[in-house]
Amino acid sequence: MVRALNNWFRSPKTITITTEQPRLLFRLEDGREVEWKYDVVPIKLKMQEIQERTKKSQPGLEELDEFTDYLISQGIPYCNVDLALRIWSLVIVQFQQIAMSIAKEVDEICRSN
Amino acid sequence: MSVELKVVLVGDDEAQQNAFNNPNASQAPAPIPPVQASATPTPPPIQSQLVQPAGGTKEEVVPPPIQSSAPTATATTQTATTTIIEAPPIQESQGRELIDSIEELIEAIDAMVGARTESSTPRSSVPHKPESEQLSFGNFFEKFAGAMDRKLSELGLANTAVGDMLANLTHMVANIGTRVTTAASTIAAPVLGLGGRAAAAAPAATETAAAGAGAAAGTEAAAATGGLASAAGAAAIPLVAIAAVGAASVLSLKAFMDAVERAAGNLQDLSPEIAGVKAQFEVTMELARLDRARRIGPEVAQIDAARQRINESMYEVQTKAYEIILKGAPFIENILDAVNMLVKEVNVLAAAISAAMPRQDPNEIIKAQKQLAAAVDDFSKSIEELGKTNKEPDHKGRDPMFDEFLKSDHNPPAKAPRQGNGLRGDK
């Protein structure tokens, strides 16, 4: 029975948590509307990376420029410094909300066990 | 007719809309994770600027002219909206701290699991043992875990892979023991109907079980304590099963936290979409690098490629040189000794020339002769060194006239042979 318990402890168990993608709607010059979906966590990771490297919590021009390049690589239709700052601020709030939801779901899992 | 460019956040979440429309006002003073403890909220140094498009990808964005927290303008955008994030809004009134980084999220989950484990007490109408006594058994495991942590620090294993593994195991055992003793104090009491005494006996047995980290050991230890212990042993098995479930949840949560902590590498454990986005990001970054090379100029790319080829070829050359050196190591040693010998030979020549020069001061003559003798001595030693590394010393490279010079009487004069038996007649 001890061996069975040990095997059970060693067996990997994972939790899969999915989050919905927020969306930004772009109205282009030709009148088309393009919707851009993105994942909050990778963008938050990039923001943390920039903050840790520059030792600044508030982004400057260079940081926003780098952030803009990153957003372009993520498929944003177009971006500039102003929009990058807005997305920076938005992702902070969205990540906090996602983190709270993850914490709540983990709490429910703990209670169910 | 030009159409105004607009970017609209889809959704009616008030906090998100406010953050998007008023980034200067709503940007939270996020502390920098593990670098900086706190950050004072300062106005961002950015003003809206017109940026000239460089590659057709950056355009001017006209922000929606809304300064309030109300959702944005056009009806066409709002009719297609759905709730993006179904999470409840941040309720600071509940006293929860805002989570600003992934590391803080992990810590929050860890604290939550730890608090959940410590505070779990099954409901029971039967009065169980006093809380102080419960806490004493719980404190035993806490003290055990704390003592283990201190010991690991003393041994210098703190913050190492081995130390972290041992610490995690210790805390897991401590959590199991705490849960088991807490549950046993309430379950064992109604089973035995002995109130406080049974409650006092059962945790002792289960404490031994938890400390032994095995259900079988726990039942044996419980049986050893006597009649009351048999019932406690029967109760210990389901209690350990409960603790095992709790440990399993801890393990699965730890796997989750490890997955988040490995960030970009294991985000696919959280969401398959994130894995796809990551892969797409890598491809896009590669394309961006290529695009940058194209835009900067093909010469730079060629230089970069040429430098890479040079580095590779130099690496090959270095590798070949190392191979040659390693293969020819014994010969190189001989070469070095031969070079040393040549140097000493030059010194001898210089000293000989100096000694041969006419001098009027007899002290200078003596000094030059001594220098010559020392140079010859060094030279003879260098020949010996060469002879040690090469059993057949090869002097073929030397000048034969110099051999003559060596054989001349510039060497220290030989001692006269001993004649006679001395004053006392002994040899």
mmCIF file of N, CA and C in Angstrom, chain A residues 2 8-9 13 15-18 20-29 33 39 41 44-45 48 51-52 55-61 64-65 68 70 73-74 78-83 85-86 88-90 93-97 99-103 106-107 110-111 113, chain B residues 3 5-10 13 16 19-21 23-24 26-27 30 32-33 35-36 39 42 45-46 48 57-59 61 63 74 76-77 82-84 86-87 90 96 99-103 105 109 112 116 216 244-245 247 249 251-253 255 270 277 281 284-285:
data_model
loop_
_atom_site.group_PDB
_atom_site.id
_atom_site.type_symbol
_atom_site.label_atom_id
_atom_site.label_comp_id
_atom_site.label_asym_id
_atom_site.label_seq_id
_atom_site.Cartn_x
_atom_site.Cartn_y
_atom_site.Cartn_z
ATOM 1 N N VAL A 2 1.995 1.132 0.685
ATOM 2 C CA VAL A 2 2.931 2.256 0.691
ATOM 3 C C VAL A 2 3.451 2.504 -0.706
ATOM 4 N N TRP A 8 1.410 6.994 -6.497
ATOM 5 C CA TRP A 8 0.396 8.021 -6.724
ATOM 6 C C TRP A 8 0.976 9.414 -6.530
ATOM 7 N N PHE A 9 1.857 9.543 -5.521
ATOM 8 C CA PHE A 9 2.468 10.837 -5.296
ATOM 9 C C PHE A 9 3.326 11.239 -6.484
ATOM 10 N N LYS A 13 0.332 15.337 -12.096
ATOM 11 C CA LYS A 13 -1.047 15.801 -12.232
ATOM 12 C C LYS A 13 -1.003 17.254 -12.645
ATOM 13 N N ILE A 15 -3.213 20.848 -14.013
ATOM 14 C CA ILE A 15 -4.477 21.569 -14.106
ATOM 15 C C ILE A 15 -4.404 22.404 -15.369
ATOM 16 N N THR A 16 -5.423 22.350 -16.162
ATOM 17 C CA THR A 16 -5.476 23.155 -17.370
ATOM 18 C C THR A 16 -6.470 24.282 -17.146
ATOM 19 N N ILE A 17 -5.983 25.482 -17.267
ATOM 20 C CA ILE A 17 -6.848 26.653 -17.101
ATOM 21 C C ILE A 17 -6.783 27.445 -18.393
ATOM 22 N N THR A 18 -7.907 27.664 -18.992
ATOM 23 C CA THR A 18 -7.950 28.433 -20.240
ATOM 24 C C THR A 18 -8.567 29.793 -19.956
ATOM 25 N N GLU A 20 -10.035 33.453 -21.848
ATOM 26 C CA GLU A 20 -10.513 33.977 -23.116
ATOM 27 C C GLU A 20 -9.608 35.103 -23.583
ATOM 28 N N GLN A 21 -9.582 35.264 -24.893
ATOM 29 C CA GLN A 21 -8.729 36.297 -25.473
ATOM 30 C C GLN A 21 -9.500 37.610 -25.565
ATOM 31 N N PRO A 22 -8.930 38.674 -25.023
ATOM 32 C CA PRO A 22 -9.571 39.970 -25.247
ATOM 33 C C PRO A 22 -9.388 40.421 -26.694
ATOM 34 N N ARG A 23 -10.174 41.380 -27.085
ATOM 35 C CA ARG A 23 -10.178 41.807 -28.482
ATOM 36 C C ARG A 23 -10.122 43.326 -28.589
ATOM 37 N N LEU A 24 -9.431 43.762 -29.615
ATOM 38 C CA LEU A 24 -9.415 45.173 -29.983
ATOM 39 C C LEU A 24 -9.935 45.280 -31.413
ATOM 40 N N LEU A 25 -10.796 46.261 -31.618
ATOM 41 C CA LEU A 25 -11.398 46.449 -32.939
ATOM 42 C C LEU A 25 -10.747 47.652 -33.609
ATOM 43 N N PHE A 26 -10.166 47.409 -34.767
ATOM 44 C CA PHE A 26 -9.478 48.461 -35.509
ATOM 45 C C PHE A 26 -10.333 48.854 -36.700
ATOM 46 N N ARG A 27 -10.601 50.134 -36.810
ATOM 47 C CA ARG A 27 -11.279 50.645 -38.003
ATOM 48 C C ARG A 27 -10.217 51.291 -38.875
ATOM 49 N N LEU A 28 -9.981 50.682 -40.041
ATOM 50 C CA LEU A 28 -8.890 51.116 -40.892
ATOM 51 C C LEU A 28 -9.314 52.296 -41.743
ATOM 52 N N GLU A 29 -8.339 52.816 -42.483
ATOM 53 C CA GLU A 29 -8.593 53.985 -43.317
ATOM 54 C C GLU A 29 -9.613 53.704 -44.404
ATOM 55 N N GLU A 33 -13.102 46.961 -40.833
ATOM 56 C CA GLU A 33 -12.907 46.747 -39.401
ATOM 57 C C GLU A 33 -12.174 45.423 -39.201
ATOM 58 N N ASP A 39 -3.461 37.253 -26.418
ATOM 59 C CA ASP A 39 -3.371 36.592 -25.117
ATOM 60 C C ASP A 39 -2.708 37.545 -24.137
ATOM 61 N N VAL A 41 -1.349 36.847 -21.098
ATOM 62 C CA VAL A 41 -0.177 36.383 -20.343
ATOM 63 C C VAL A 41 1.129 36.621 -21.099
ATOM 64 N N LYS A 44 1.907 40.230 -20.936
ATOM 65 C CA LYS A 44 2.320 40.593 -19.582
ATOM 66 C C LYS A 44 3.745 40.151 -19.317
ATOM 67 N N LEU A 45 4.099 38.986 -19.819
ATOM 68 C CA LEU A 45 5.479 38.514 -19.669
ATOM 69 C C LEU A 45 6.451 39.467 -20.343
ATOM 70 N N GLN A 48 6.814 42.503 -18.233
ATOM 71 C CA GLN A 48 7.679 42.227 -17.067
ATOM 72 C C GLN A 48 9.139 42.185 -17.497
ATOM 73 N N GLN A 51 10.296 45.680 -17.942
ATOM 74 C CA GLN A 51 10.421 46.361 -16.652
ATOM 75 C C GLN A 51 11.663 45.884 -15.898
ATOM 76 N N GLU A 52 11.912 44.590 -15.927
ATOM 77 C CA GLU A 52 13.067 44.063 -15.188
ATOM 78 C C GLU A 52 14.369 44.514 -15.824
ATOM 79 N N LYS A 55 14.585 48.385 -15.264
ATOM 80 C CA LYS A 55 14.450 48.761 -13.853
ATOM 81 C C LYS A 55 13.450 49.904 -13.676
ATOM 82 N N LYS A 56 12.459 49.971 -14.530
ATOM 83 C CA LYS A 56 11.446 51.014 -14.427
ATOM 84 C C LYS A 56 10.081 50.358 -14.516
ATOM 85 N N SER A 57 9.162 50.853 -13.701
ATOM 86 C CA SER A 57 7.814 50.320 -13.783
ATOM 87 C C SER A 57 7.011 51.035 -14.869
ATOM 88 N N GLN A 58 7.279 52.319 -15.039
ATOM 89 C CA GLN A 58 6.589 53.076 -16.067
ATOM 90 C C GLN A 58 7.433 53.031 -17.344
ATOM 91 N N PRO A 59 6.811 52.754 -18.471
ATOM 92 C CA PRO A 59 7.603 52.661 -19.701
ATOM 93 C C PRO A 59 7.952 54.035 -20.248
ATOM 94 N N GLY A 60 9.154 54.108 -20.808
ATOM 95 C CA GLY A 60 9.552 55.325 -21.503
ATOM 96 C C GLY A 60 9.384 55.138 -22.998
ATOM 97 N N LEU A 61 9.960 56.086 -23.740
ATOM 98 C CA LEU A 61 9.818 56.033 -25.192
ATOM 99 C C LEU A 61 10.466 54.779 -25.773
ATOM 100 N N LEU A 64 8.426 51.722 -24.898
ATOM 101 C CA LEU A 64 7.202 51.626 -25.689
ATOM 102 C C LEU A 64 7.516 51.280 -27.143
ATOM 103 N N ASP A 65 8.648 51.750 -27.622
ATOM 104 C CA ASP A 65 9.034 51.388 -28.980
ATOM 105 C C ASP A 65 9.273 49.887 -29.098
ATOM 106 N N THR A 68 6.033 48.217 -28.901
ATOM 107 C CA THR A 68 5.329 48.325 -30.178
ATOM 108 C C THR A 68 5.798 47.258 -31.158
ATOM 109 N N TYR A 70 7.007 44.446 -30.439
ATOM 110 C CA TYR A 70 6.503 43.151 -29.982
ATOM 111 C C TYR A 70 5.040 42.974 -30.371
ATOM 112 N N SER A 73 4.756 42.057 -33.846
ATOM 113 C CA SER A 73 5.070 40.640 -34.064
ATOM 114 C C SER A 73 3.926 39.748 -33.618
ATOM 115 N N GLN A 74 3.084 40.245 -32.728
ATOM 116 C CA GLN A 74 1.926 39.466 -32.288
ATOM 117 C C GLN A 74 0.738 39.611 -33.227
ATOM 118 N N TYR A 78 -1.910 47.610 -36.704
ATOM 119 C CA TYR A 78 -0.943 48.697 -36.689
ATOM 120 C C TYR A 78 -0.833 49.201 -35.270
ATOM 121 N N CYS A 79 0.230 49.887 -35.018
ATOM 122 C CA CYS A 79 0.478 50.311 -33.645
ATOM 123 C C CYS A 79 1.404 51.513 -33.663
ATOM 124 N N ASN A 80 1.271 52.332 -32.651
ATOM 125 C CA ASN A 80 2.234 53.401 -32.429
ATOM 126 C C ASN A 80 2.430 53.549 -30.931
ATOM 127 N N VAL A 81 3.180 54.543 -30.569
ATOM 128 C CA VAL A 81 3.551 54.681 -29.160
ATOM 129 C C VAL A 81 2.320 54.915 -28.299
ATOM 130 N N ASP A 82 1.390 55.713 -28.818
ATOM 131 C CA ASP A 82 0.206 56.030 -28.029
ATOM 132 C C ASP A 82 -0.622 54.778 -27.766
ATOM 133 N N LEU A 83 -0.841 54.012 -28.826
ATOM 134 C CA LEU A 83 -1.624 52.791 -28.660
ATOM 135 C C LEU A 83 -0.890 51.780 -27.792
ATOM 136 N N LEU A 85 1.018 52.457 -25.304
ATOM 137 C CA LEU A 85 0.822 52.851 -23.904
ATOM 138 C C LEU A 85 -0.564 52.442 -23.416
ATOM 139 N N ARG A 86 -1.554 52.614 -24.274
ATOM 140 C CA ARG A 86 -2.921 52.224 -23.876
ATOM 141 C C ARG A 86 -2.999 50.711 -23.654
ATOM 142 N N TRP A 88 -0.543 48.795 -22.865
ATOM 143 C CA TRP A 88 0.245 48.521 -21.644
ATOM 144 C C TRP A 88 -0.645 48.671 -20.420
ATOM 145 N N SER A 89 -1.365 49.779 -20.376
ATOM 146 C CA SER A 89 -2.229 50.026 -19.229
ATOM 147 C C SER A 89 -3.359 49.017 -19.186
ATOM 148 N N LEU A 90 -3.891 48.668 -20.348
ATOM 149 C CA LEU A 90 -5.016 47.740 -20.414
ATOM 150 C C LEU A 90 -4.596 46.350 -19.946
ATOM 151 N N VAL A 93 -4.477 45.800 -16.189
ATOM 152 C CA VAL A 93 -5.783 45.555 -15.576
ATOM 153 C C VAL A 93 -6.287 44.161 -15.936
ATOM 154 N N GLN A 94 -6.134 43.776 -17.189
ATOM 155 C CA GLN A 94 -6.633 42.474 -17.619
ATOM 156 C C GLN A 94 -5.900 41.340 -16.926
ATOM 157 N N PHE A 95 -4.603 41.493 -16.748
ATOM 158 C CA PHE A 95 -3.855 40.437 -16.063
ATOM 159 C C PHE A 95 -4.308 40.318 -14.626
ATOM 160 N N GLN A 96 -4.555 41.454 -13.982
ATOM 161 C CA GLN A 96 -5.024 41.373 -12.607
ATOM 162 C C GLN A 96 -6.354 40.633 -12.532
ATOM 163 N N GLN A 97 -7.225 40.909 -13.470
ATOM 164 C CA GLN A 97 -8.507 40.220 -13.475
ATOM 165 C C GLN A 97 -8.334 38.729 -13.738
ATOM 166 N N ALA A 99 -5.689 36.980 -13.110
ATOM 167 C CA ALA A 99 -5.035 36.378 -11.945
ATOM 168 C C ALA A 99 -6.056 36.102 -10.849
ATOM 169 N N MET A 100 -6.960 37.039 -10.645
ATOM 170 C CA MET A 100 -7.987 36.820 -9.622
ATOM 171 C C MET A 100 -8.873 35.640 -9.991
ATOM 172 N N SER A 101 -9.203 35.519 -11.277
ATOM 173 C CA SER A 101 -10.053 34.402 -11.689
ATOM 174 C C SER A 101 -9.320 33.076 -11.529
ATOM 175 N N ILE A 102 -8.028 33.066 -11.850
ATOM 176 C CA ILE A 102 -7.242 31.845 -11.669
ATOM 177 C C ILE A 102 -7.167 31.490 -10.190
ATOM 178 N N ALA A 103 -6.941 32.495 -9.358
ATOM 179 C CA ALA A 103 -6.860 32.222 -7.929
ATOM 180 C C ALA A 103 -8.185 31.686 -7.408
ATOM 181 N N VAL A 106 -8.519 28.075 -8.506
ATOM 182 C CA VAL A 106 -7.650 27.202 -7.712
ATOM 183 C C VAL A 106 -8.255 26.989 -6.333
ATOM 184 N N ASP A 107 -8.826 28.039 -5.784
ATOM 185 C CA ASP A 107 -9.445 27.920 -4.468
ATOM 186 C C ASP A 107 -10.594 26.923 -4.516
ATOM 187 N N CYS A 110 -9.205 23.451 -4.563
ATOM 188 C CA CYS A 110 -8.759 23.038 -3.236
ATOM 189 C C CYS A 110 -9.949 22.634 -2.375
ATOM 190 N N ARG A 111 -11.003 23.406 -2.460
ATOM 191 C CA ARG A 111 -12.168 23.089 -1.625
ATOM 192 C C ARG A 111 -12.814 21.777 -2.061
ATOM 193 N N ASN A 113 -11.374 19.250 -3.252
ATOM 194 C CA ASN A 113 -10.539 18.129 -2.842
ATOM 195 C C ASN A 113 -10.541 17.968 -1.342
ATOM 196 N N VAL B 3 -11.378 58.532 -43.639
ATOM 197 C CA VAL B 3 -12.078 57.878 -42.535
ATOM 198 C C VAL B 3 -11.190 57.958 -41.309
ATOM 199 N N LEU B 5 -9.321 57.002 -38.124
ATOM 200 C CA LEU B 5 -8.839 55.751 -37.576
ATOM 201 C C LEU B 5 -9.281 55.644 -36.130
ATOM 202 N N LYS B 6 -9.756 54.490 -35.779
ATOM 203 C CA LYS B 6 -10.174 54.296 -34.396
ATOM 204 C C LYS B 6 -9.803 52.900 -33.944
ATOM 205 N N VAL B 7 -9.494 52.834 -32.659
ATOM 206 C CA VAL B 7 -9.242 51.538 -32.043
ATOM 207 C C VAL B 7 -10.167 51.446 -30.847
ATOM 208 N N VAL B 8 -10.921 50.371 -30.799
ATOM 209 C CA VAL B 8 -11.940 50.222 -29.782
ATOM 210 C C VAL B 8 -11.707 48.924 -29.043
ATOM 211 N N LEU B 9 -11.799 48.990 -27.757
ATOM 212 C CA LEU B 9 -11.722 47.778 -26.940
ATOM 213 C C LEU B 9 -13.102 47.157 -26.920
ATOM 214 N N VAL B 10 -13.158 45.902 -27.342
ATOM 215 C CA VAL B 10 -14.435 45.202 -27.384
ATOM 216 C C VAL B 10 -14.753 44.682 -25.994
ATOM 217 N N ASP B 13 -16.410 45.939 -19.942
ATOM 218 C CA ASP B 13 -15.803 45.954 -18.613
ATOM 219 C C ASP B 13 -15.336 47.376 -18.321
ATOM 220 N N GLN B 16 -11.501 47.930 -17.628
ATOM 221 C CA GLN B 16 -10.676 47.801 -18.827
ATOM 222 C C GLN B 16 -10.858 49.000 -19.739
ATOM 223 N N ALA B 19 -9.006 51.879 -18.334
ATOM 224 C CA ALA B 19 -7.547 51.739 -18.485
ATOM 225 C C ALA B 19 -7.130 51.999 -19.920
ATOM 226 N N PHE B 20 -7.970 51.597 -20.866
ATOM 227 C CA PHE B 20 -7.606 51.762 -22.275
ATOM 228 C C PHE B 20 -7.776 53.215 -22.714
ATOM 229 N N ASN B 21 -8.832 53.838 -22.250
ATOM 230 C CA ASN B 21 -9.106 55.200 -22.705
ATOM 231 C C ASN B 21 -8.299 56.242 -21.953
ATOM 232 N N PRO B 23 -5.014 55.931 -20.150
ATOM 233 C CA PRO B 23 -3.856 55.204 -19.621
ATOM 234 C C PRO B 23 -3.060 56.019 -18.628
ATOM 235 N N ASN B 24 -3.047 57.316 -18.788
ATOM 236 C CA ASN B 24 -2.270 58.137 -17.870
ATOM 237 C C ASN B 24 -2.872 58.136 -16.482
ATOM 238 N N SER B 26 -5.216 55.853 -15.285
ATOM 239 C CA SER B 26 -5.597 54.568 -14.711
ATOM 240 C C SER B 26 -4.449 53.611 -14.587
ATOM 241 N N GLN B 27 -3.272 53.981 -15.048
ATOM 242 C CA GLN B 27 -2.162 53.028 -14.973
ATOM 243 C C GLN B 27 -1.771 52.861 -13.527
ATOM 244 N N ALA B 30 2.518 49.681 -10.801
ATOM 245 C CA ALA B 30 2.885 48.276 -10.651
ATOM 246 C C ALA B 30 4.318 48.169 -10.148
ATOM 247 N N ILE B 32 7.943 46.545 -9.661
ATOM 248 C CA ILE B 32 8.727 45.704 -10.557
ATOM 249 C C ILE B 32 8.976 44.379 -9.836
ATOM 250 N N PRO B 33 8.586 43.290 -10.423
ATOM 251 C CA PRO B 33 8.796 42.015 -9.723
ATOM 252 C C PRO B 33 10.269 41.684 -9.644
ATOM 253 N N VAL B 35 12.720 42.931 -8.541
ATOM 254 C CA VAL B 35 13.818 43.879 -8.641
ATOM 255 C C VAL B 35 13.609 45.045 -7.707
ATOM 256 N N GLN B 36 12.393 45.501 -7.690
ATOM 257 C CA GLN B 36 12.145 46.697 -6.918
ATOM 258 C C GLN B 36 10.972 46.445 -6.008
ATOM 259 N N ALA B 39 6.845 51.043 -6.213
ATOM 260 C CA ALA B 39 7.028 52.093 -7.213
ATOM 261 C C ALA B 39 6.037 53.188 -6.924
ATOM 262 N N THR B 42 3.901 57.778 -10.851
ATOM 263 C CA THR B 42 4.324 59.020 -11.488
ATOM 264 C C THR B 42 3.651 59.117 -12.838
ATOM 265 N N PRO B 45 5.784 59.499 -18.964
ATOM 266 C CA PRO B 45 6.475 60.541 -19.724
ATOM 267 C C PRO B 45 6.076 60.583 -21.190
ATOM 268 N N ILE B 46 4.938 60.042 -21.545
ATOM 269 C CA ILE B 46 4.554 59.915 -22.937
ATOM 270 C C ILE B 46 3.431 60.887 -23.234
ATOM 271 N N SER B 48 0.852 61.972 -26.562
ATOM 272 C CA SER B 48 0.426 61.476 -27.862
ATOM 273 C C SER B 48 1.182 62.194 -28.948
ATOM 274 N N THR B 57 3.355 49.954 -41.215
ATOM 275 C CA THR B 57 2.778 49.242 -40.082
ATOM 276 C C THR B 57 2.417 50.148 -38.934
ATOM 277 N N LYS B 58 2.983 51.354 -38.895
ATOM 278 C CA LYS B 58 2.685 52.245 -37.786
ATOM 279 C C LYS B 58 1.871 53.408 -38.324
ATOM 280 N N GLU B 59 0.738 53.634 -37.762
ATOM 281 C CA GLU B 59 -0.131 54.702 -38.205
ATOM 282 C C GLU B 59 -0.540 55.530 -37.014
ATOM 283 N N VAL B 61 -3.005 56.954 -34.497
ATOM 284 C CA VAL B 61 -4.252 56.473 -33.915
ATOM 285 C C VAL B 61 -4.939 57.640 -33.276
ATOM 286 N N PRO B 63 -7.392 58.618 -30.686
ATOM 287 C CA PRO B 63 -8.083 57.966 -29.581
ATOM 288 C C PRO B 63 -9.509 58.454 -29.508
ATOM 289 N N THR B 74 -19.103 54.064 -31.074
ATOM 290 C CA THR B 74 -20.067 53.788 -32.129
ATOM 291 C C THR B 74 -20.945 52.586 -31.797
ATOM 292 N N THR B 76 -21.984 50.479 -33.956
ATOM 293 C CA THR B 76 -21.585 49.295 -34.723
ATOM 294 C C THR B 76 -20.586 48.458 -33.949
ATOM 295 N N THR B 77 -19.743 49.117 -33.202
ATOM 296 C CA THR B 77 -18.775 48.352 -32.438
ATOM 297 C C THR B 77 -19.391 47.762 -31.194
ATOM 298 N N THR B 82 -19.100 41.184 -26.773
ATOM 299 C CA THR B 82 -19.391 40.136 -25.803
ATOM 300 C C THR B 82 -18.472 40.340 -24.625
ATOM 301 N N THR B 83 -18.829 39.733 -23.545
ATOM 302 C CA THR B 83 -17.982 39.857 -22.374
ATOM 303 C C THR B 83 -16.686 39.108 -22.608
ATOM 304 N N ILE B 84 -15.607 39.808 -22.481
ATOM 305 C CA ILE B 84 -14.323 39.214 -22.796
ATOM 306 C C ILE B 84 -13.792 38.423 -21.613
ATOM 307 N N GLU B 86 -14.609 36.969 -18.055
ATOM 308 C CA GLU B 86 -15.742 36.666 -17.206
ATOM 309 C C GLU B 86 -15.374 36.703 -15.740
ATOM 310 N N ALA B 87 -14.170 37.110 -15.468
ATOM 311 C CA ALA B 87 -13.750 37.150 -14.074
ATOM 312 C C ALA B 87 -14.449 38.289 -13.358
ATOM 313 N N ILE B 90 -12.145 43.560 -9.911
ATOM 314 C CA ILE B 90 -11.243 43.594 -8.775
ATOM 315 C C ILE B 90 -11.953 44.264 -7.623
ATOM 316 N N ARG B 96 -8.132 42.151 -0.707
ATOM 317 C CA ARG B 96 -7.174 41.402 -1.493
ATOM 318 C C ARG B 96 -6.217 42.366 -2.182
ATOM 319 N N ILE B 99 -2.703 41.691 -7.984
ATOM 320 C CA ILE B 99 -1.621 40.829 -8.435
ATOM 321 C C ILE B 99 -1.040 41.468 -9.683
ATOM 322 N N ASP B 100 0.195 41.910 -9.594
ATOM 323 C CA ASP B 100 0.792 42.678 -10.672
ATOM 324 C C ASP B 100 1.771 41.877 -11.507
ATOM 325 N N SER B 101 2.095 40.694 -11.091
ATOM 326 C CA SER B 101 3.063 39.927 -11.860
ATOM 327 C C SER B 101 2.744 38.446 -11.726
ATOM 328 N N ILE B 102 3.349 37.686 -12.595
ATOM 329 C CA ILE B 102 3.121 36.250 -12.565
ATOM 330 C C ILE B 102 3.718 35.650 -11.299
ATOM 331 N N GLU B 103 4.827 36.206 -10.859
ATOM 332 C CA GLU B 103 5.432 35.699 -9.624
ATOM 333 C C GLU B 103 4.496 35.936 -8.441
ATOM 334 N N LEU B 105 1.306 36.053 -8.613
ATOM 335 C CA LEU B 105 0.200 35.113 -8.767
ATOM 336 C C LEU B 105 0.579 33.770 -8.159
ATOM 337 N N ILE B 109 -1.225 31.965 -4.954
ATOM 338 C CA ILE B 109 -1.776 30.610 -4.991
ATOM 339 C C ILE B 109 -1.135 29.755 -3.906
ATOM 340 N N MET B 112 -2.555 30.672 -0.693
ATOM 341 C CA MET B 112 -3.935 30.213 -0.586
ATOM 342 C C MET B 112 -3.980 28.734 -0.260
ATOM 343 N N ARG B 116 -5.380 27.148 3.095
ATOM 344 C CA ARG B 116 -6.464 26.182 2.990
ATOM 345 C C ARG B 116 -6.090 24.905 3.717
ATOM 346 N N ALA B 216 1.293 2.306 6.447
ATOM 347 C CA ALA B 216 1.557 1.023 7.098
ATOM 348 C C ALA B 216 2.310 1.235 8.403
ATOM 349 N N ALA B 244 -3.605 12.136 1.620
ATOM 350 C CA ALA B 244 -2.998 11.869 0.310
ATOM 351 C C ALA B 244 -3.700 12.675 -0.758
ATOM 352 N N VAL B 245 -5.017 12.797 -0.637
ATOM 353 C CA VAL B 245 -5.746 13.593 -1.630
ATOM 354 C C VAL B 245 -5.290 15.031 -1.553
ATOM 355 N N ALA B 247 -2.436 16.067 -0.500
ATOM 356 C CA ALA B 247 -1.078 16.171 -1.038
ATOM 357 C C ALA B 247 -1.117 16.144 -2.548
ATOM 358 N N SER B 249 -3.470 17.276 -4.400
ATOM 359 C CA SER B 249 -3.869 18.587 -4.893
ATOM 360 C C SER B 249 -2.711 19.559 -4.792
ATOM 361 N N LEU B 251 0.416 18.707 -5.044
ATOM 362 C CA LEU B 251 1.344 18.375 -6.124
ATOM 363 C C LEU B 251 0.842 18.914 -7.450
ATOM 364 N N SER B 252 -0.451 18.792 -7.691
ATOM 365 C CA SER B 252 -0.940 19.252 -8.974
ATOM 366 C C SER B 252 -0.848 20.778 -9.051
ATOM 367 N N LEU B 253 -1.074 21.430 -7.938
ATOM 368 C CA LEU B 253 -0.941 22.870 -7.957
ATOM 369 C C LEU B 253 0.515 23.259 -8.167
ATOM 370 N N ALA B 255 2.619 21.547 -9.835
ATOM 371 C CA ALA B 255 2.911 21.367 -11.257
ATOM 372 C C ALA B 255 2.403 22.567 -12.045
ATOM 373 N N LEU B 270 -1.072 25.767 -20.034
ATOM 374 C CA LEU B 270 -2.208 26.584 -19.637
ATOM 375 C C LEU B 270 -3.235 26.669 -20.754
ATOM 376 N N VAL B 277 0.308 30.813 -30.230
ATOM 377 C CA VAL B 277 0.740 32.207 -30.318
ATOM 378 C C VAL B 277 2.243 32.295 -30.142
ATOM 379 N N PHE B 281 4.753 33.712 -32.710
ATOM 380 C CA PHE B 281 5.620 34.826 -32.323
ATOM 381 C C PHE B 281 7.052 34.559 -32.741
ATOM 382 N N THR B 284 7.279 35.001 -36.374
ATOM 383 C CA THR B 284 7.133 36.418 -36.717
ATOM 384 C C THR B 284 8.401 37.190 -36.380
ATOM 385 N N MET B 285 9.009 36.864 -35.246
ATOM 386 C CA MET B 285 10.247 37.558 -34.883
ATOM 387 C C MET B 285 11.339 37.240 -35.898
#
